[in-house]
Tab-separated table of C-alpha atoms in Angstrom:
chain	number	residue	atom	x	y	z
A	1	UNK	CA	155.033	-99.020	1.792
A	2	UNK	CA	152.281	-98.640	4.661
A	3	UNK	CA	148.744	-99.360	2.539
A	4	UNK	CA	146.743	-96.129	1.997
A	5	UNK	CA	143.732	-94.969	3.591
A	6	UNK	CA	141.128	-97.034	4.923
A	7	UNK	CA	137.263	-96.371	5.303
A	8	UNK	CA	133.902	-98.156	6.383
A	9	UNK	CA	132.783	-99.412	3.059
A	10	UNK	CA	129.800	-96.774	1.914
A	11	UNK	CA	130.329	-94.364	4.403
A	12	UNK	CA	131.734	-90.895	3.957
A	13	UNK	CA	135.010	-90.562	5.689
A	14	UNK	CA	134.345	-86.125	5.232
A	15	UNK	CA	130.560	-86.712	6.473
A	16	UNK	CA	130.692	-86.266	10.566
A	17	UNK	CA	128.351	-88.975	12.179
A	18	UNK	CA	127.140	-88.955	15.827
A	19	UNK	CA	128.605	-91.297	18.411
A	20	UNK	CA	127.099	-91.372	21.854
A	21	UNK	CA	129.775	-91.814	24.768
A	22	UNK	CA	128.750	-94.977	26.280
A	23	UNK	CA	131.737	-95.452	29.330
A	24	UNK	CA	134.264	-92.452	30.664
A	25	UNK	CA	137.842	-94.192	31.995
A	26	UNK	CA	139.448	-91.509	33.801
A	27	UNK	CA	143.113	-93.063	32.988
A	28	UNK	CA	145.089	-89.822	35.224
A	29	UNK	CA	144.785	-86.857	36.116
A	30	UNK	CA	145.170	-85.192	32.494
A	31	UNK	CA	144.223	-88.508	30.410
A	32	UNK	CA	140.876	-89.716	29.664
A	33	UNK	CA	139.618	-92.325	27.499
A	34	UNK	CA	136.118	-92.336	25.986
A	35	UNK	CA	134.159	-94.952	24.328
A	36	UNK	CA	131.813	-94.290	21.597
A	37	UNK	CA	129.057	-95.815	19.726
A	38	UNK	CA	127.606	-94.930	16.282
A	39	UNK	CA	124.212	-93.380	16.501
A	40	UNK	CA	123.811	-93.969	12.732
A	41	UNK	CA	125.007	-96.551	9.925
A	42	UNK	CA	127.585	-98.958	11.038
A	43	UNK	CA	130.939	-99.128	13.263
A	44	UNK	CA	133.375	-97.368	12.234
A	45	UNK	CA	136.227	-99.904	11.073
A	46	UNK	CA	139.963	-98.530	11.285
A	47	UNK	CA	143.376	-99.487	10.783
A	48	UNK	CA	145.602	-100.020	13.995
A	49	UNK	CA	147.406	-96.379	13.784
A	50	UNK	CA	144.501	-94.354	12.278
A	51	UNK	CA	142.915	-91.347	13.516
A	52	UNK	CA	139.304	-89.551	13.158
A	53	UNK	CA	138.252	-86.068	13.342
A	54	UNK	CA	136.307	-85.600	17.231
A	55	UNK	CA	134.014	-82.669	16.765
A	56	UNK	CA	132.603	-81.103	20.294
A	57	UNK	CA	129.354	-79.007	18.971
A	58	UNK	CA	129.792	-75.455	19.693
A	59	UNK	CA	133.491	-75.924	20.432
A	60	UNK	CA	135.505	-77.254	17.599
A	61	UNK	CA	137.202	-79.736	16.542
A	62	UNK	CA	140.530	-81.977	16.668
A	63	UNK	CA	142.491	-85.087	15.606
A	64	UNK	CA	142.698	-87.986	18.233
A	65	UNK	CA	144.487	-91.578	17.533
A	66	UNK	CA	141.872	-94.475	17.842
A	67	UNK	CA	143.187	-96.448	20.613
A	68	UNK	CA	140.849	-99.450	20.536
A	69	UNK	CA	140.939	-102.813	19.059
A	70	UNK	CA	140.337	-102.874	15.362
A	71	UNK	CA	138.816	-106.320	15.767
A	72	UNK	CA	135.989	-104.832	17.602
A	73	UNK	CA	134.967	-101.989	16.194
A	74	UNK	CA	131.319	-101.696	17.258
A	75	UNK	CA	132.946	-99.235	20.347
A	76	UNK	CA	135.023	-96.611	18.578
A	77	UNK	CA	138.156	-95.747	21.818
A	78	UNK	CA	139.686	-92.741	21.589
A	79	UNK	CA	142.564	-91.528	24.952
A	80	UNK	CA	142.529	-87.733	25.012
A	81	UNK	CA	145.085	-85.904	27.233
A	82	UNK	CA	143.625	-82.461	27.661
A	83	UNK	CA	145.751	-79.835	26.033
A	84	UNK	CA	143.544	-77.162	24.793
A	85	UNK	CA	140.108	-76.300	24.069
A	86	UNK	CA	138.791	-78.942	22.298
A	87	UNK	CA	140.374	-81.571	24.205
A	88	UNK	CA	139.189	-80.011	27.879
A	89	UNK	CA	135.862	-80.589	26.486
A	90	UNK	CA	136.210	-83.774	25.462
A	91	UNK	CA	137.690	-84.628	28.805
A	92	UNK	CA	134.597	-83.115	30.327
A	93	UNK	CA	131.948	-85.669	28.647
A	94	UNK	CA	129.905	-87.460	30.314
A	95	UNK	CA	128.274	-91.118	29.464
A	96	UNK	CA	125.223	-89.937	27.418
A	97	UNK	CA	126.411	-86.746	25.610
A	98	UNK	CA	127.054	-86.673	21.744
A	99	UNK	CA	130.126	-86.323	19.951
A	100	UNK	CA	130.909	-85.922	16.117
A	101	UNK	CA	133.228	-88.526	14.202
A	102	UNK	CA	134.748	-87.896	10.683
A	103	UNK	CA	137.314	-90.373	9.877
A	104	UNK	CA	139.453	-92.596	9.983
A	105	UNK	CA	141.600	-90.848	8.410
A	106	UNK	CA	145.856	-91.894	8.013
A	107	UNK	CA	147.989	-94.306	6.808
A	108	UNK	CA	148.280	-96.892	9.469
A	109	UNK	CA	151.317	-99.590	11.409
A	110	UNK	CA	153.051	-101.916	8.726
A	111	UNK	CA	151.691	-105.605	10.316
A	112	UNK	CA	150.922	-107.104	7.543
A	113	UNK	CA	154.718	-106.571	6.571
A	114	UNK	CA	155.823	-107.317	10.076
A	115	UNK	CA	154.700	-110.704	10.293
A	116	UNK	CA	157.520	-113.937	10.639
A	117	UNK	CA	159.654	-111.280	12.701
A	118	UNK	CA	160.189	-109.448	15.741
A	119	UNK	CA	158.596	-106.869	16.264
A	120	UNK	CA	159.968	-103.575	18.755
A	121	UNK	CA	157.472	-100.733	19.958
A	122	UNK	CA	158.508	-98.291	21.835
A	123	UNK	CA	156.152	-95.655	23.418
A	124	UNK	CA	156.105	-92.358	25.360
A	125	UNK	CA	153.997	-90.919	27.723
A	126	UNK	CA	150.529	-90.100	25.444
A	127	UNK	CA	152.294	-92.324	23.106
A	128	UNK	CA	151.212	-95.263	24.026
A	129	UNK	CA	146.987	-95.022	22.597
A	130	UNK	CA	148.285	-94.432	19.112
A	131	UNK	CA	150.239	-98.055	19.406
A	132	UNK	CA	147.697	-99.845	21.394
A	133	UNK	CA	145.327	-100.900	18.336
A	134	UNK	CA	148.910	-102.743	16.788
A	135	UNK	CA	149.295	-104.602	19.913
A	136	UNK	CA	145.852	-105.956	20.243
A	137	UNK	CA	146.276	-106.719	16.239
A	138	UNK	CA	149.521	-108.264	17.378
A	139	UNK	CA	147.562	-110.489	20.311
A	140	UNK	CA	144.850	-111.421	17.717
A	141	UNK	CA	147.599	-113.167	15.541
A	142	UNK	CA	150.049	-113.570	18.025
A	143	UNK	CA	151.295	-116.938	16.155
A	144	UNK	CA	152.352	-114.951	13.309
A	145	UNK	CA	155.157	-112.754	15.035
A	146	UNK	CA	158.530	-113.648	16.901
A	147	UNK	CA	159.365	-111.667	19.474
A	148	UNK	CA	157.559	-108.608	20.520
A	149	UNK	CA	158.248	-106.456	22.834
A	150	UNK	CA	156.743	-103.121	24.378
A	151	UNK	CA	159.202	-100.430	25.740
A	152	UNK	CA	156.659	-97.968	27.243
A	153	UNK	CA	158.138	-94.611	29.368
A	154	UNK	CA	156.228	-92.123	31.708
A	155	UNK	CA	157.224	-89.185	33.766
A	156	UNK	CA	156.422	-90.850	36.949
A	157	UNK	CA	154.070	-94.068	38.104
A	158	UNK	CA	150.804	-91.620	38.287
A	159	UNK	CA	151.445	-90.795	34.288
A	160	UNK	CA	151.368	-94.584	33.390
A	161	UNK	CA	148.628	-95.389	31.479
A	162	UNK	CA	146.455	-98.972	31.131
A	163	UNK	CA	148.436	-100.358	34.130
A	164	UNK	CA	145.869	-103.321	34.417
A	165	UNK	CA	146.546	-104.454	30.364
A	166	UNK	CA	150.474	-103.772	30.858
A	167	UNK	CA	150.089	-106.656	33.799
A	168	UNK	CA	148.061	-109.183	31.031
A	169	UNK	CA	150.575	-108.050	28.130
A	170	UNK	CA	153.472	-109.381	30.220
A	171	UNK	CA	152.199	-112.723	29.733
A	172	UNK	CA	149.691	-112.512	26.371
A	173	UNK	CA	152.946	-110.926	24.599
A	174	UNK	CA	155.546	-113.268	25.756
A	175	UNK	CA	157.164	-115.130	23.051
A	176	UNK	CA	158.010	-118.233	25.755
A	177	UNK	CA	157.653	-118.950	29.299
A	178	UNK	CA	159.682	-116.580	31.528
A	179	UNK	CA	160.139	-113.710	28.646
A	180	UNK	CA	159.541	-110.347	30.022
A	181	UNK	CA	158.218	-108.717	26.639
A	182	UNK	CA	156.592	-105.700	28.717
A	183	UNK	CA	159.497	-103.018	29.919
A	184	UNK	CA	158.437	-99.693	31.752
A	185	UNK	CA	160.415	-97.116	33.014
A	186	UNK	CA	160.112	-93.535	34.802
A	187	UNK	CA	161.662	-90.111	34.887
A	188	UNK	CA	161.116	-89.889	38.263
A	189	UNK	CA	160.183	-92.311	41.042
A	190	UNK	CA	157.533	-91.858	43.083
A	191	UNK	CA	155.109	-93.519	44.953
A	192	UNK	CA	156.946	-96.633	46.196
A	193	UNK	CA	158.057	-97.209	42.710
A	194	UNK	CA	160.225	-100.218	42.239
A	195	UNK	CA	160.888	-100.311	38.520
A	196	UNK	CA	163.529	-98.497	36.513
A	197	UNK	CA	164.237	-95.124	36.329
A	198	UNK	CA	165.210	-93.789	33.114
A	199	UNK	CA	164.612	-92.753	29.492
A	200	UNK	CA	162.965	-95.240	27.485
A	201	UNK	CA	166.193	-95.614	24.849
A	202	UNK	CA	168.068	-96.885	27.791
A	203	UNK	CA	165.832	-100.187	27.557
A	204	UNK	CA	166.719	-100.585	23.987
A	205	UNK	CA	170.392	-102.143	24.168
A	206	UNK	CA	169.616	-105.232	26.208
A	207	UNK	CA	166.971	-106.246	23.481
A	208	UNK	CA	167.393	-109.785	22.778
A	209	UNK	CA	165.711	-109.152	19.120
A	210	UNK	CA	167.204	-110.159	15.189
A	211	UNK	CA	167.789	-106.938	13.936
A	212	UNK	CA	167.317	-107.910	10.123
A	213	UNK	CA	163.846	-109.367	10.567
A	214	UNK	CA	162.708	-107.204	13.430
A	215	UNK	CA	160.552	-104.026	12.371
A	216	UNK	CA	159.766	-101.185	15.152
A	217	UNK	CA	157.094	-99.219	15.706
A	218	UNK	CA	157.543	-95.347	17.760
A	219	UNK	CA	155.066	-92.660	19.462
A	220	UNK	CA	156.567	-90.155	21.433
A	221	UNK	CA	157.799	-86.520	21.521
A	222	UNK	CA	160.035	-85.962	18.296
A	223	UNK	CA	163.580	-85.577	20.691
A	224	UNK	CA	162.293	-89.292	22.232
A	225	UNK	CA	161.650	-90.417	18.777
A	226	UNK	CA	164.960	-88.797	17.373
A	227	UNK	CA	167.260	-90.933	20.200
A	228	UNK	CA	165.339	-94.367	19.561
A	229	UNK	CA	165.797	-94.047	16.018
A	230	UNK	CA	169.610	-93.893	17.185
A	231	UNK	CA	169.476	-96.697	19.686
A	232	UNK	CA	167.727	-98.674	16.859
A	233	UNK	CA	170.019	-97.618	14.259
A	234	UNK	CA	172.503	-98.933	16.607
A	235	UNK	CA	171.075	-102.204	16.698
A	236	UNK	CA	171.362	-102.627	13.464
A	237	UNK	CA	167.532	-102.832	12.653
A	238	UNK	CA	167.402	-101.231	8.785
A	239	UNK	CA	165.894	-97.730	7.953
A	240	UNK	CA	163.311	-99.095	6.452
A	241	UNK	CA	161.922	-100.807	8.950
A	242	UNK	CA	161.761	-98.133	11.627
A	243	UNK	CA	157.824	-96.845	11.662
A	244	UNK	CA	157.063	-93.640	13.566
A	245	UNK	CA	153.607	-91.869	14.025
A	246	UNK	CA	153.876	-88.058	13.662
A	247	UNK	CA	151.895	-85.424	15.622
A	248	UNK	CA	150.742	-82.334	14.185
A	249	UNK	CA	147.574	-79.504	14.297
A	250	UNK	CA	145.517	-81.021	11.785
A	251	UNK	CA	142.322	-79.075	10.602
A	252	UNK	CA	140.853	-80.595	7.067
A	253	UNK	CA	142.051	-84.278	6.995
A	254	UNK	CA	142.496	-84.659	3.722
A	255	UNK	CA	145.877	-82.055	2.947
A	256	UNK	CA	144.026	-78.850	2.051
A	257	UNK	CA	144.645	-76.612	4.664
A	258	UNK	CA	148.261	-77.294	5.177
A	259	UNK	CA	148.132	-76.940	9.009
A	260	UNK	CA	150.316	-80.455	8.908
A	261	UNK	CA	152.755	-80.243	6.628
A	262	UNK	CA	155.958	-81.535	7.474
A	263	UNK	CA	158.175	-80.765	5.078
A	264	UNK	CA	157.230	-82.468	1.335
A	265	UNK	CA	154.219	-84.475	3.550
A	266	UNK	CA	150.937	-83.405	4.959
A	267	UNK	CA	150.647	-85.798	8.074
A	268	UNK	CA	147.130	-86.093	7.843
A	269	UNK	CA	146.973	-88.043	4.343
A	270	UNK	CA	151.033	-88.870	4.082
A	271	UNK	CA	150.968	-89.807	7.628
A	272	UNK	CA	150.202	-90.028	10.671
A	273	UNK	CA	152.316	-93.424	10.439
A	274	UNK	CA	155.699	-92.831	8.432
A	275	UNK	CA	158.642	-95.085	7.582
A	276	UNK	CA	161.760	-93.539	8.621
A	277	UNK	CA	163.094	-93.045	5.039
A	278	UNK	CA	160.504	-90.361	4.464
A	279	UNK	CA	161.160	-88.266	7.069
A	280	UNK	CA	164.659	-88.850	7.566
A	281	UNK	CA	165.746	-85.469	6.415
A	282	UNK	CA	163.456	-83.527	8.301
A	283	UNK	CA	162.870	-85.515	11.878
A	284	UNK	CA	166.061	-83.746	12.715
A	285	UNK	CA	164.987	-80.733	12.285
A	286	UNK	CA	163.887	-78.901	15.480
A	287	UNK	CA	162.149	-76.356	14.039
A	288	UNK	CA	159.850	-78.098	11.467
C-alpha cells in the first residue's frame, strides 16, 4: 500500500501560499516548466508523485504534478502543457509574477517498497514530469535498486521533453558499464531523427528485468497505460506491483466535490498514484 498523504510539517496543505516564479524553461512549443519559491514559511516538501493546487489570481485554478527533486525542495518545479485556461496562463508567467500553491496533495510512487529490485517506468508524452521526482529519488539512492530503466515515448523529436537529463540518465541510471537504461521512441520521425519509431509498449519485450522483484511505475494516456499494463502482464511482473498515476479535473483536493472520481476512488485523495489492483476493474473502461 502506497503511504498516505504527505505535508510540510505545520503548514496547511488547504491554506494557498505565494510562490514567486524565479526561472521560465520553455521545454516545446506547448510545454513549459516553472520554478517557484515560497514567499512565506518554508519549502514546500513533497513526495515523488504528488501534486499541488496552482492558483493564477483572477483566473482559476488547477492540479499540476510536481516535477522536481524532492531532495531539494527549496524550488517547488511544476511542467505545465497548456490545455485550457488556467494552464495558458500559467504558460504565460513571467520570472517575477506570483502564483498560489495549496498542496501537496496525493498518494505518491511506492520506492520505499521498490528498493533491492528492478525497477520499470514507462512514460508518455506529458507523462514524463509526474515520474521525474521518482527518478531523481531513484539517483539519490541509486545503490539501493537493480536495474532501472526509463521507457519514455513522444509524438515526434520536437515533443521530447528534458533532452539534456535523458543524455546524463543514460549513464547516472545504468546499472553497469555499457547498459542502456534510457529507451526513447517516436510516433513519427522527424527532424533527422535516428532513434526508434514506435509505441512505447514495443520497448517493453526486450527488457532484460526479473519480473518477480521488478515493480513499474506508468504516466500516460489511459489506452498507453491500458497496453503496458498488458506488455507487463506479459512479462510476468505481478499485479501488484504495476503503479500508475491517474489524470483527472480535480477542483477541491481533498474528495468533496467529486470532479475526480473514478469509480469507488476520488483521484485526488485515493490517487493520483494507484496500484493496479485498485483500478483494475475500471482502467478498462473507456468511458469512466
Amino acid at each position: 500500500m502506497v503511504n498516505p498523504i504527505s505535508h510540510t510539517p505545520g503548514q496547511d496543505p488547504m491554506q494557498p501560499r505565494p510562490f514567486r516564479v524565479v526561472r521560465v524553461i520553455r521545454e516545446t512549443a506547448d510545454v513549459v516548466t516553472l520554478e517557484l519559491e515560497a514567499q512565506t514559511g518554508p519549502p514546500l516538501a513533497f513526495q515523488p508523485g504528488q501534486f499541488t493546487m496552482l492558483y493564477v489570481f483572477g483566473v482559476g485554478e488547477v492540479p499540476i504534478s510536481i516535477s522536481g527533486d524532492p531532495h531539494k525542495p527549496a524550488r517547488l518545479v511544476h511542467t505545465i502543457r497548456r490545455v485550457g485556461l488556467v494552464t495558458e496562463a500559467l504558460c504565460k508567467l513571467g520570472r517575477g509574477d506570483v502564483v498560489g500553491v495549496r498542496g501537496p496533495f496525493g498518494s505518491h510512487w511506492p520506492l520505499e517498497q521498490a528498493r533491492g529490485g528492478d525497477v520499470v517506468i514507462v512514460a508518455g508524452g506529458i507523462g514524463l514530469p509526474p515520474l521525474r521526482p521518482a527518478i531523481y529519488h531513484i539517483l539519490h539512492h541509486r545503490q539501493d535498486y537493480g536495474r532501472v530503466y526509463l521507457l519514455y515515448g513522444a509524438r515526434t523529436p520536437a515533443d521530447l521533453l528534458f533532452p539534456e537529463e535523458l543524455k546524463r540518465w543514460q549513464h547516472t541510471l545504468a546499472h553497469a558499464p555499457g547498459a542502456s537504461p534510457v529507451r526513447v521512441t517516436v510516433d513519427r520521425a522527424e527532424g533527422g531523427w535516428d532513434g526508434a519509431v514506435g509505441v512505447v509498449t514495443s520497448l517493453i519485450p526486450v527488457l532484460p528485468i526479473d519480473p518477480l522483484r521488478t515493480t513499474a511505475l506508468m504516466v500516460g494516456p489511459e489506452v498507453m497505460m491500458r497496453f503496458t499494463i498488458s506488455e507487463l502482464r506479459k512479462r510476468g511482473i505481478p499485479e501488484e506491483n504495476l503503479y500508475l498515476s491517474m489524470e483527472r479535473n480535480m477542483k477541491c483536493a481533498v474528495g468533496f466535490c467529486g470532479h475526480c472520481q473514478y469509480g469507488p476512488h476520488f483521484i485526488c485523495k485515493d490517487g493520483p498514484v494507484l496500484a493496479l489492483p485498485r483500478v483494475r476493474d475500471w482502467i478498462t473502461r473507456k468511458e469512466v
